[in-house]
Amino acid sequence: MGATEPVVVEKENETEAEAKKEEDLEKGEVGVEQRKVQSNDVNNNSNDHEESHLSSFHRLNPTNPLRIVINSSTRVATPSPAQSQRSHTHTRSTPTPQQEHPHPVTLNSRRYTNKISLFLFVLHMFLAVVLVCFLVFKGVQGLIQESESTKRKEKNVLKYFLPQVEAASFMSIILAFIWQGAIRKWPTFMLHFILWFTFVISLAAGVLLICFQKPATDGVGVCFIAFAIGNGLYACWVSHRIKFCCKVLSLSLQPVSKFPDLSKPTYHVLGAGFLWISLWILAVIGALNFYFPPLIIIALVLSLAWTTEVMRNVVNITVSRVIALYYLRGMQSNTQFCFLRALTRNLGSACLGSLFVPAIEALRIVARGLNLLEGEDEFMFCCAHCCLRVMESIFRNGNGWAYVQIAAYGKGFVMASQYTWALFEKEDMVSIVDSDITSSICFLTGVCSGSICVIVVAAWTRTVHQSFTATLSLLTFFIGYLLTRIAMAVPHACVSCYYVCYAENPDNRLFDKTIKDRQALLKTGRDVVPTPRGIRRYTRT
C-alpha cells in the first residue's frame, strides 16, 4: 500500500512517536519521516536505531522515483518538490485500503471440480460396463445354450436389428462432421438452412412412418409430424432474431481458424461413442434373455443418454478453454492439454451439468409456454408466473453458460453458473443471451440427423423385417441425435465464449460493437426481444 502525498510526523517526544508508529502499523497505514531534519531538533537521547534510519534518508537520492518506507517493505513514489513544500502544512491523510479477493482467480487451477458428481459418474460407468459385459455374455449364451426358438429369435435380432443400428451410428458421425464443417464455413446460410430443413425432414419422416399403416409406426409418425409443426412455428417466431444471431455466430467462429487441431477432441470422443454404442446395442439384445427386459433397456437408455451428454460437455469445456484463453489473455493454448484437463479436473462439472442442464432447460421451456398460454384466467396467470419465477431462479444457479467459467477458471458448476449470470446482469446482457438461438440450432441439427437416420433405417427395415420398424426408428433417431450433438458442441462453445468473455471484459480489443449496438437498439425500443419472460400484460380500457 502506498501514500499519495508526503506525511509530516511532529515528534513531540520519543514515546509519542513510537505510539503513532505502532498505531499506523495496526491500521495498515504507511508513514514517512520528516525529509528535512534540522540539526538542532535532533535529540541527544535518540537511540542508534532511529539514527540509522535518519542517516539512510539523508543518503537517498532526491530524484530517485522510489522511496523505502520506515518499518515496512512497501515502496512509494517520491513526491515532486512542490508537493514536498506543501506537505508541511498538511495533516495526516489515511489512504483507502485496497480490497483483496479471498480466493485469487487463476487460469491454471489444479483442483478437481464437483468431486461428488465425478464419483457418481465413475461409479455409474463401472456399473454400466459390468452390466453391458454381463448382458453381452447372456446374449452369447442364448445363441449357444438356449432352445431352438430362443436361438432363432436372437439370430433374427442380430440379422435384422444390429446392422441398421451400426449403419445409423456410422451415418450419424458422417452427418455430424458435415454439419460442423458447413456451419464453420457458411454460418449465415446454415443457420437458415437448419431451421427449415429440419422442419421438412422431420415432416417427411413422420409421413413415411404413417404410410406403413401399422399402429406402432403411426404413433411414432404422428410424433414426428407434431414436432415438425412446432418447428415451423418456432422458425417463424424467431425470424427477427436470425440476423443478429448469424452475426454473432460468424464472429464467434473466427478464432477457430487459429487452432487447426480444435476438432481433434471431437474425433476422439465420437470414435469412443461409436465403440460404446456398438457394445451397448449388444447389451440391449442380451437383455432380451434376462429378467425384466423393459426395465433393463430403460436403464441402458438413460445410461447412454448421460454418458453421451458428458462426452458432449467434455468437448464443450475443451473448446471453451481454448477460445476463452484466446479472448481473455490472447493465448494460443494447446488443445490436447485442454482436452486432458477436461477429462480429469473438470470432468465432475461436466457430469453435474450433463445431469441437470437438459432437465432445467426443458422445464424452463415448459414454464415459458405456460406463460404464453395463461390467457385471462387468474389462476393460470398465478401458476404460470410462479412456475416461470421458480425456473428462472433455478436457471440462475445451473445453466449451460457456466462451462466457459468452468473451463477457464476451474470453478464448480453452481458457482460458475451464478457468476456468469451475475456478469450478464451487470452488463445488461440478459435479454440478449436469453434470446440467443444457438442452442436451439444445435438441438435442431441433432433432430435433423436423427430424422435422416429414421428415413433410411425405416425404409430399409420395412423391406427386411417389418415388425422392427417402429423400434428401430426410435432407436436410430436417438443415436443420430446424440452423436450429432457431440459435434455441434464446437460452434455452441464458441458462441458461449463470445458472450461470456465479452461480459467479463467488454473493452477487449478482440470484440467489436456488435453487442453494444444491440443493447442500444433494445434500450431505444427500435428492436424488441419477445421472449415469454419479457411479455407484458396490458389491461383493457
Coordinates of C-alpha atoms in Angstrom, one line a residue:
M1 CA 0.0 0.0 0.0
G2 CA 1.4 3.4 -0.9
A3 CA 0.8 7.0 0.2
T4 CA -0.2 9.6 -2.4
E5 CA 1.4 12.6 -0.6
P6 CA 4.2 13.1 2.0
V7 CA 3.2 12.8 5.6
V8 CA 4.6 15.0 8.3
V9 CA 5.3 13.5 11.7
E10 CA 5.7 16.0 14.5
K11 CA 8.0 14.4 17.1
E12 CA 6.8 15.7 20.5
N13 CA 8.7 13.1 22.3
E14 CA 10.1 9.6 21.8
T15 CA 7.2 7.8 23.5
E16 CA 4.5 9.6 21.5
A17 CA 6.3 8.9 18.2
E18 CA 6.7 5.2 18.9
A19 CA 2.9 5.0 19.8
K20 CA 2.0 6.6 16.5
K21 CA 4.1 4.2 14.6
E22 CA 2.5 1.2 16.2
E23 CA -1.0 2.6 15.6
D24 CA -0.2 3.1 11.9
L25 CA 1.1 -0.4 11.5
E26 CA -2.1 -1.8 13.1
K27 CA -4.4 0.2 10.8
G28 CA -2.4 -0.6 7.7
E29 CA -1.3 3.0 7.2
V30 CA 2.0 4.0 5.8
G31 CA 4.0 6.9 7.3
V32 CA 7.1 8.7 6.1
E33 CA 9.5 10.5 8.4
Q34 CA 10.2 14.2 8.0
R35 CA 12.5 14.6 5.0
K36 CA 14.3 17.8 6.2
V37 CA 15.8 17.2 9.6
Q38 CA 17.1 20.3 11.5
S39 CA 20.4 19.7 13.4
N40 CA 19.0 21.5 16.5
D41 CA 15.9 19.2 16.6
V42 CA 17.9 16.1 16.9
N43 CA 17.8 14.7 20.5
N44 CA 20.9 13.5 22.1
N45 CA 18.9 10.7 23.7
S46 CA 17.8 9.2 20.4
N47 CA 18.7 5.6 20.1
D48 CA 21.0 4.2 17.5
H49 CA 18.1 2.5 15.6
E50 CA 16.5 5.9 14.8
E51 CA 19.8 7.4 13.8
S52 CA 20.4 4.7 11.3
H53 CA 17.0 5.3 9.7
L54 CA 17.6 9.1 9.5
S55 CA 21.0 8.7 8.0
S56 CA 19.7 6.3 5.4
F57 CA 17.1 9.0 4.4
H58 CA 19.9 11.6 4.0
R59 CA 21.7 9.2 1.7
L60 CA 18.7 8.7 -0.6
N61 CA 18.9 10.4 -4.0
P62 CA 16.0 13.0 -4.0
T63 CA 15.4 12.3 -7.7
N64 CA 15.0 8.6 -7.1
P65 CA 11.4 7.6 -8.1
L66 CA 11.1 5.1 -5.3
R67 CA 11.4 5.6 -1.5
I68 CA 11.7 2.9 1.2
V69 CA 9.1 3.2 4.0
I70 CA 10.4 3.0 7.6
N71 CA 9.5 -0.3 9.3
S72 CA 7.9 -1.6 6.0
S73 CA 9.0 -3.1 2.8
T74 CA 6.4 -1.2 0.7
R75 CA 7.8 1.2 -1.9
V76 CA 6.1 4.5 -2.7
A77 CA 6.6 7.1 -5.3
T78 CA 8.7 10.2 -4.5
P79 CA 6.7 13.4 -4.5
S80 CA 7.6 16.4 -6.5
P81 CA 9.4 19.4 -4.8
A82 CA 6.3 21.5 -5.0
Q83 CA 4.3 18.7 -3.2
S84 CA 7.1 18.4 -0.7
Q85 CA 6.9 22.1 0.2
R86 CA 3.1 22.0 0.5
S87 CA 3.3 18.8 2.7
H88 CA 4.5 20.7 5.7
T89 CA 1.1 22.4 6.1
H90 CA -1.0 19.2 5.7
T91 CA -2.1 16.8 8.3
R92 CA -2.0 13.1 8.2
S93 CA -4.3 11.5 5.5
T94 CA -5.5 7.9 5.6
P95 CA -5.4 6.2 2.2
T96 CA -8.3 3.9 1.2
P97 CA -7.3 0.3 1.8
Q98 CA -7.4 -2.0 -1.3
Q99 CA -9.8 -4.9 -1.3
E100 CA -8.2 -8.3 -1.9
H101 CA -10.1 -11.3 -3.3
P102 CA -10.4 -14.0 -0.7
H103 CA -10.0 -16.6 -3.5
P104 CA -7.5 -15.4 -6.1
V105 CA -8.6 -16.1 -9.7
T106 CA -6.2 -18.3 -11.6
L107 CA -6.4 -19.7 -15.1
N108 CA -4.5 -22.9 -14.1
S109 CA -6.5 -24.2 -11.2
R110 CA -5.3 -27.7 -10.2
R111 CA -8.3 -28.8 -8.1
Y112 CA -10.9 -31.2 -9.2
T113 CA -14.4 -29.7 -9.5
N114 CA -17.6 -31.2 -8.2
K115 CA -16.0 -34.3 -6.8
I116 CA -19.2 -35.9 -5.7
S117 CA -20.6 -35.8 -9.2
L118 CA -17.3 -37.2 -10.5
F119 CA -17.5 -40.1 -8.1
L120 CA -21.1 -40.8 -9.0
F121 CA -20.3 -40.8 -12.7
V122 CA -17.3 -43.1 -12.3
L123 CA -19.4 -45.4 -10.2
H124 CA -22.1 -45.3 -12.9
M125 CA -19.7 -46.1 -15.6
F126 CA -18.2 -49.0 -13.6
L127 CA -21.7 -50.5 -13.1
A128 CA -22.6 -49.8 -16.7
V129 CA -19.6 -51.6 -18.0
V130 CA -20.3 -54.5 -15.7
L131 CA -23.9 -54.7 -16.8
V132 CA -23.0 -54.4 -20.5
C133 CA -20.4 -57.2 -20.3
F134 CA -22.9 -59.4 -18.4
L135 CA -25.7 -58.8 -20.9
V136 CA -23.3 -59.5 -23.8
F137 CA -22.4 -62.7 -22.1
K138 CA -26.1 -63.5 -21.7
G139 CA -26.6 -62.8 -25.4
V140 CA -23.8 -65.2 -26.4
Q141 CA -25.1 -67.8 -24.0
G142 CA -28.5 -67.6 -25.6
L143 CA -27.1 -68.3 -29.0
I144 CA -25.2 -71.3 -27.8
Q145 CA -27.1 -73.0 -24.9
E146 CA -30.8 -71.9 -25.2
S147 CA -33.6 -73.7 -27.0
E148 CA -34.1 -73.5 -30.8
S149 CA -36.8 -70.9 -30.5
T150 CA -34.6 -68.6 -28.5
K151 CA -31.7 -69.2 -30.8
R152 CA -33.9 -68.4 -33.8
K153 CA -35.2 -65.2 -32.1
E154 CA -31.7 -63.9 -31.3
K155 CA -30.4 -64.7 -34.8
N156 CA -33.3 -62.7 -36.3
V157 CA -32.4 -59.8 -34.0
L158 CA -28.7 -59.9 -34.9
K159 CA -29.5 -60.2 -38.6
Y160 CA -32.3 -57.6 -38.9
F161 CA -31.6 -55.3 -35.9
L162 CA -27.9 -54.9 -35.4
P163 CA -26.9 -53.9 -38.9
Q164 CA -29.3 -51.0 -39.0
V165 CA -28.1 -49.6 -35.7
E166 CA -24.5 -49.8 -36.7
A167 CA -25.2 -48.2 -40.0
A168 CA -27.2 -45.4 -38.3
S169 CA -24.3 -44.8 -35.9
F170 CA -21.8 -44.5 -38.7
M171 CA -24.1 -42.3 -40.7
S172 CA -24.7 -40.1 -37.7
I173 CA -21.0 -39.5 -37.3
I174 CA -20.6 -38.6 -41.0
L175 CA -23.6 -36.2 -40.8
A176 CA -22.1 -34.7 -37.6
F177 CA -18.9 -33.8 -39.4
I178 CA -20.8 -32.4 -42.4
W179 CA -22.9 -30.2 -40.2
Q180 CA -19.9 -28.9 -38.2
G181 CA -17.8 -28.2 -41.3
A182 CA -20.7 -26.5 -43.1
I183 CA -21.5 -24.2 -40.1
R184 CA -17.9 -23.2 -39.8
K185 CA -17.7 -22.4 -43.5
W186 CA -21.2 -20.9 -44.1
P187 CA -22.6 -19.9 -40.7
T188 CA -25.3 -17.5 -42.0
F189 CA -26.6 -19.8 -44.7
M190 CA -26.5 -22.9 -42.5
L191 CA -28.5 -21.2 -39.7
H192 CA -31.4 -20.5 -42.1
F193 CA -31.0 -23.9 -43.7
I194 CA -31.1 -25.9 -40.5
L195 CA -34.2 -24.1 -39.2
W196 CA -36.3 -25.0 -42.3
F197 CA -34.6 -28.2 -43.4
T198 CA -35.3 -29.8 -40.0
F199 CA -39.0 -28.9 -40.5
V200 CA -39.0 -30.6 -43.9
I201 CA -37.1 -33.7 -43.0
S202 CA -38.9 -34.4 -39.7
L203 CA -42.2 -33.9 -41.6
A204 CA -41.1 -36.4 -44.3
A205 CA -40.0 -38.9 -41.6
G206 CA -43.5 -38.7 -40.0
V207 CA -45.3 -39.1 -43.3
L208 CA -43.2 -42.1 -44.2
L209 CA -43.9 -43.9 -41.0
I210 CA -47.6 -43.2 -41.3
C211 CA -47.6 -44.6 -44.8
F212 CA -46.5 -48.0 -43.4
Q213 CA -50.0 -48.3 -41.8
K214 CA -49.0 -50.0 -38.7
P215 CA -50.2 -48.9 -35.2
A216 CA -46.7 -48.6 -33.8
T217 CA -45.3 -46.7 -36.8
D218 CA -48.4 -44.5 -37.0
G219 CA -47.8 -43.4 -33.4
V220 CA -44.2 -42.6 -34.0
G221 CA -45.1 -40.8 -37.3
V222 CA -47.7 -38.6 -35.5
C223 CA -45.0 -37.5 -33.0
F224 CA -42.7 -36.5 -35.9
I225 CA -45.4 -34.5 -37.6
A226 CA -46.3 -32.7 -34.4
F227 CA -42.7 -31.8 -33.9
A228 CA -42.4 -30.6 -37.4
I229 CA -45.4 -28.3 -36.9
G230 CA -43.8 -26.9 -33.8
N231 CA -40.5 -26.5 -35.5
G232 CA -42.1 -24.5 -38.3
L233 CA -43.9 -22.2 -35.8
Y234 CA -40.7 -21.7 -33.9
A235 CA -38.8 -20.8 -37.2
C236 CA -41.4 -18.1 -37.9
W237 CA -41.3 -16.8 -34.3
V238 CA -37.5 -16.3 -34.2
S239 CA -37.2 -14.9 -37.7
H240 CA -36.4 -11.4 -36.3
R241 CA -33.6 -12.7 -34.2
I242 CA -31.8 -14.6 -37.0
K243 CA -29.8 -11.6 -38.4
F244 CA -28.2 -10.8 -35.1
C245 CA -27.6 -14.5 -34.2
C246 CA -26.0 -15.0 -37.6
K247 CA -23.6 -12.1 -37.0
V248 CA -22.6 -13.4 -33.5
L249 CA -22.1 -16.9 -34.9
S250 CA -19.9 -15.7 -37.7
L251 CA -17.8 -13.5 -35.3
S252 CA -17.5 -16.3 -32.7
L253 CA -16.2 -18.8 -35.2
Q254 CA -13.4 -16.5 -36.4
P255 CA -10.8 -17.7 -33.8
V256 CA -11.4 -21.3 -34.8
S257 CA -9.1 -20.9 -37.8
K258 CA -6.2 -20.1 -35.4
F259 CA -6.4 -23.6 -33.9
P260 CA -6.3 -26.2 -36.7
D261 CA -6.4 -29.1 -34.2
L262 CA -9.6 -27.8 -32.4
S263 CA -11.7 -30.6 -33.9
K264 CA -9.4 -33.4 -32.8
P265 CA -11.2 -33.9 -29.4
T266 CA -14.4 -34.3 -31.3
Y267 CA -12.9 -37.1 -33.4
H268 CA -11.7 -38.9 -30.3
V269 CA -15.0 -38.6 -28.5
L270 CA -17.1 -39.6 -31.5
G271 CA -14.9 -42.7 -32.0
A272 CA -15.3 -43.6 -28.4
G273 CA -19.0 -43.0 -28.7
F274 CA -19.3 -45.3 -31.7
L275 CA -17.4 -48.1 -29.9
W276 CA -19.5 -47.8 -26.8
I277 CA -22.8 -47.8 -28.8
S278 CA -21.7 -50.9 -30.6
L279 CA -21.3 -52.7 -27.2
W280 CA -24.4 -51.0 -25.9
I281 CA -26.6 -52.4 -28.6
L282 CA -25.3 -55.9 -28.0
A283 CA -26.2 -55.5 -24.3
V284 CA -29.7 -54.5 -25.4
I285 CA -30.0 -57.7 -27.4
G286 CA -28.7 -59.7 -24.5
A287 CA -31.3 -58.1 -22.2
L288 CA -34.0 -59.9 -24.1
N289 CA -32.6 -63.1 -22.5
F290 CA -32.7 -61.7 -18.9
Y291 CA -35.3 -60.8 -16.3
F292 CA -37.4 -57.7 -16.8
P293 CA -36.1 -56.7 -20.2
P294 CA -38.1 -53.4 -20.4
L295 CA -36.6 -52.1 -17.2
I296 CA -33.1 -53.1 -18.1
I297 CA -33.4 -51.5 -21.5
I298 CA -34.8 -48.2 -20.0
A299 CA -31.8 -48.2 -17.6
L300 CA -29.4 -48.7 -20.5
V301 CA -31.1 -45.9 -22.5
L302 CA -30.7 -43.5 -19.5
S303 CA -27.1 -44.5 -19.0
L304 CA -26.3 -43.9 -22.7
A305 CA -28.0 -40.5 -22.6
W306 CA -25.9 -39.4 -19.6
T307 CA -22.7 -40.8 -21.0
T308 CA -23.1 -39.1 -24.4
E309 CA -24.1 -35.9 -22.7
V310 CA -20.9 -36.0 -20.6
M311 CA -19.0 -36.6 -23.8
R312 CA -20.6 -33.6 -25.4
N313 CA -19.7 -31.4 -22.5
V314 CA -16.2 -32.6 -22.4
V315 CA -15.8 -31.3 -25.9
N316 CA -17.6 -28.1 -24.9
I317 CA -15.2 -27.5 -22.0
T318 CA -12.2 -28.3 -24.2
V319 CA -13.2 -25.8 -26.9
S320 CA -14.3 -23.3 -24.3
R321 CA -10.9 -23.3 -22.6
V322 CA -9.1 -22.8 -25.9
I323 CA -11.3 -20.0 -27.1
A324 CA -11.7 -18.3 -23.7
L325 CA -8.0 -18.1 -23.1
Y326 CA -7.6 -16.6 -26.5
Y327 CA -10.2 -13.9 -25.7
L328 CA -9.1 -13.3 -22.1
R329 CA -5.3 -13.5 -22.4
G330 CA -4.5 -13.7 -26.1
M331 CA -3.0 -17.2 -25.5
Q332 CA -2.5 -19.9 -28.1
S333 CA -3.5 -22.9 -25.9
N334 CA -2.6 -26.5 -26.5
T335 CA -5.8 -28.3 -27.5
Q336 CA -4.6 -31.7 -26.3
F337 CA -3.7 -30.3 -22.9
C338 CA -7.2 -28.6 -22.6
F339 CA -8.8 -31.9 -23.6
L340 CA -6.9 -33.9 -20.9
R341 CA -7.8 -31.2 -18.4
A342 CA -11.5 -31.5 -19.3
L343 CA -11.3 -35.3 -18.9
T344 CA -9.7 -35.0 -15.5
R345 CA -10.0 -31.9 -13.4
N346 CA -13.2 -30.5 -14.9
L347 CA -15.0 -33.8 -15.5
G348 CA -17.0 -33.5 -12.3
S349 CA -18.6 -30.3 -13.5
A350 CA -19.3 -31.8 -16.9
C351 CA -21.1 -34.7 -15.2
L352 CA -23.2 -32.5 -12.9
G353 CA -24.1 -30.2 -15.8
S354 CA -25.0 -33.1 -18.1
L355 CA -27.3 -34.4 -15.4
F356 CA -29.2 -31.2 -14.7
V357 CA -28.9 -28.7 -17.5
P358 CA -31.1 -30.6 -20.0
A359 CA -33.8 -31.0 -17.4
I360 CA -33.6 -27.4 -16.4
E361 CA -33.8 -26.2 -20.0
A362 CA -36.8 -28.4 -20.7
L363 CA -38.7 -27.3 -17.6
R364 CA -37.8 -23.7 -18.4
I365 CA -39.3 -24.1 -21.9
V366 CA -42.5 -25.6 -20.3
A367 CA -42.7 -22.7 -17.9
R368 CA -42.4 -20.2 -20.8
G369 CA -45.0 -22.0 -22.7
L370 CA -47.4 -21.7 -19.7
N371 CA -46.6 -18.0 -19.5
L372 CA -47.7 -17.6 -23.1
L373 CA -50.9 -19.6 -22.7
E374 CA -52.0 -18.0 -19.5
G375 CA -54.9 -16.1 -21.1
E376 CA -57.2 -14.1 -18.8
D377 CA -57.7 -16.8 -16.2
E378 CA -56.3 -15.5 -12.8
F379 CA -55.4 -19.0 -11.6
M380 CA -53.5 -19.8 -14.7
F381 CA -51.8 -16.4 -14.5
C382 CA -50.6 -17.0 -11.0
C383 CA -49.4 -20.6 -11.8
A384 CA -47.6 -19.6 -15.0
H385 CA -45.7 -16.7 -13.3
C386 CA -45.0 -18.8 -10.3
C387 CA -43.5 -21.6 -12.4
L388 CA -41.6 -19.1 -14.5
R389 CA -40.0 -17.4 -11.5
V390 CA -39.1 -20.7 -9.9
M391 CA -37.4 -21.9 -13.1
E392 CA -35.6 -18.6 -13.6
S393 CA -34.2 -18.9 -10.0
I394 CA -33.1 -22.5 -10.7
F395 CA -31.6 -21.4 -14.1
R396 CA -29.6 -18.8 -12.4
N397 CA -27.9 -21.5 -10.3
G398 CA -27.4 -24.0 -13.1
N399 CA -27.1 -23.1 -16.8
G400 CA -25.2 -24.0 -19.9
W401 CA -23.2 -20.7 -19.9
A402 CA -21.3 -21.9 -16.9
Y403 CA -19.0 -24.2 -18.9
V404 CA -16.9 -21.2 -20.0
Q405 CA -16.1 -20.3 -16.4
I406 CA -15.5 -23.9 -15.6
A407 CA -13.1 -24.3 -18.4
A408 CA -11.2 -21.0 -17.9
Y409 CA -11.0 -20.8 -14.1
G410 CA -11.8 -24.3 -12.9
K411 CA -14.8 -23.2 -10.9
G412 CA -17.6 -25.6 -9.7
F413 CA -20.7 -25.8 -11.8
V414 CA -23.1 -23.9 -9.4
M415 CA -20.5 -21.2 -8.7
A416 CA -19.7 -20.8 -12.4
S417 CA -23.5 -20.5 -13.2
Q418 CA -24.1 -17.9 -10.6
Y419 CA -21.0 -15.8 -11.5
T420 CA -21.8 -16.0 -15.2
W421 CA -25.4 -14.9 -14.8
A422 CA -24.3 -12.1 -12.5
L423 CA -21.9 -10.9 -15.3
F424 CA -24.8 -10.9 -17.7
E425 CA -27.0 -8.9 -15.3
K426 CA -24.1 -6.4 -14.6
E427 CA -23.5 -5.8 -18.3
D428 CA -27.2 -5.6 -19.1
M429 CA -26.9 -8.7 -21.4
V430 CA -29.7 -10.9 -20.0
S431 CA -32.2 -10.1 -22.7
I432 CA -29.5 -10.7 -25.4
V433 CA -28.3 -14.1 -24.2
D434 CA -31.9 -15.1 -23.4
S435 CA -32.9 -14.6 -27.0
D436 CA -29.9 -16.4 -28.5
I437 CA -30.9 -19.3 -30.6
T438 CA -27.6 -21.1 -31.0
S439 CA -28.5 -23.9 -28.6
S440 CA -31.8 -24.3 -30.5
I441 CA -29.9 -24.6 -33.7
C442 CA -27.6 -27.2 -32.3
F443 CA -30.7 -29.1 -31.0
L444 CA -32.4 -28.9 -34.4
T445 CA -29.3 -30.2 -36.1
G446 CA -29.4 -33.3 -33.9
V447 CA -33.1 -33.7 -34.7
C448 CA -32.3 -33.3 -38.4
S449 CA -29.6 -36.1 -38.3
G450 CA -31.9 -38.3 -36.3
S451 CA -34.8 -37.8 -38.8
I452 CA -32.5 -38.7 -41.7
C453 CA -31.5 -41.9 -39.9
V454 CA -35.2 -42.7 -39.4
I455 CA -36.0 -42.3 -43.1
V456 CA -33.1 -44.5 -44.1
V457 CA -33.5 -47.2 -41.5
A458 CA -37.3 -47.3 -41.6
A459 CA -37.3 -47.8 -45.4
W460 CA -34.5 -50.5 -45.0
T461 CA -36.3 -52.3 -42.2
R462 CA -39.7 -52.2 -43.9
T463 CA -38.2 -54.4 -46.7
V464 CA -36.4 -57.0 -44.5
H465 CA -38.3 -57.2 -41.2
Q466 CA -41.3 -55.0 -40.8
S467 CA -42.0 -55.7 -37.2
F468 CA -38.8 -54.0 -36.1
T469 CA -39.6 -50.7 -38.0
A470 CA -41.1 -48.6 -35.1
T471 CA -38.5 -49.8 -32.6
L472 CA -35.5 -49.2 -34.9
S473 CA -36.9 -45.8 -35.9
L474 CA -36.9 -44.6 -32.3
L475 CA -33.6 -46.1 -31.5
T476 CA -31.8 -44.8 -34.6
F477 CA -33.3 -41.3 -34.1
F478 CA -32.0 -41.3 -30.5
I479 CA -28.5 -42.4 -31.6
G480 CA -28.3 -39.9 -34.5
Y481 CA -29.4 -37.1 -32.2
L482 CA -26.8 -37.9 -29.5
L483 CA -23.8 -38.3 -31.8
T484 CA -24.6 -35.1 -33.8
R485 CA -24.9 -33.1 -30.6
I486 CA -21.4 -34.1 -29.7
A487 CA -20.0 -32.5 -32.9
M488 CA -22.2 -29.4 -32.5
A489 CA -20.6 -28.7 -29.2
V490 CA -17.8 -26.8 -31.1
P491 CA -19.9 -23.9 -32.5
H492 CA -22.0 -23.9 -29.4
A493 CA -18.9 -23.4 -27.2
C494 CA -17.6 -20.7 -29.5
V495 CA -20.8 -18.6 -29.1
S496 CA -20.8 -19.1 -25.4
C497 CA -17.2 -17.9 -25.1
Y498 CA -18.1 -14.9 -27.2
Y499 CA -20.9 -13.8 -24.8
V500 CA -19.3 -14.7 -21.5
C501 CA -15.8 -13.3 -22.3
Y502 CA -17.4 -10.1 -23.6
A503 CA -19.4 -9.8 -20.4
E504 CA -16.2 -10.2 -18.4
N505 CA -14.3 -7.6 -20.4
P506 CA -16.4 -5.5 -22.8
D507 CA -13.4 -3.3 -23.7
N508 CA -11.4 -6.2 -25.1
R509 CA -10.0 -5.2 -28.5
L510 CA -11.0 -8.6 -29.9
F511 CA -14.7 -7.6 -29.7
D512 CA -16.4 -5.1 -31.9
K513 CA -19.5 -3.1 -31.2
T514 CA -22.0 -5.8 -32.2
I515 CA -23.3 -6.3 -28.7
K516 CA -23.2 -2.6 -27.7
D517 CA -25.2 -1.7 -30.8
R518 CA -27.7 -4.4 -30.0
Q519 CA -28.0 -3.1 -26.4
A520 CA -28.6 0.4 -27.8
L521 CA -31.3 -0.8 -30.1
L522 CA -33.1 -2.6 -27.2
K523 CA -32.8 0.4 -24.9
T524 CA -34.3 2.8 -27.5
G525 CA -37.1 0.4 -28.3
R526 CA -36.2 0.1 -32.0
D527 CA -35.8 -3.7 -31.6
V528 CA -37.8 -6.0 -29.4
V529 CA -36.9 -9.4 -28.0
P530 CA -40.3 -11.1 -27.4
T531 CA -39.3 -13.9 -25.2
P532 CA -42.0 -15.2 -22.9
R533 CA -40.2 -13.8 -19.8
G534 CA -40.4 -10.3 -21.2
I535 CA -44.0 -10.2 -22.4
R536 CA -46.0 -7.6 -20.7
R537 CA -49.7 -7.8 -19.9
Y538 CA -51.9 -5.0 -21.0
T539 CA -55.3 -4.3 -19.4
R540 CA -58.3 -3.4 -21.4
T541 CA -59.6 0.1 -21.2

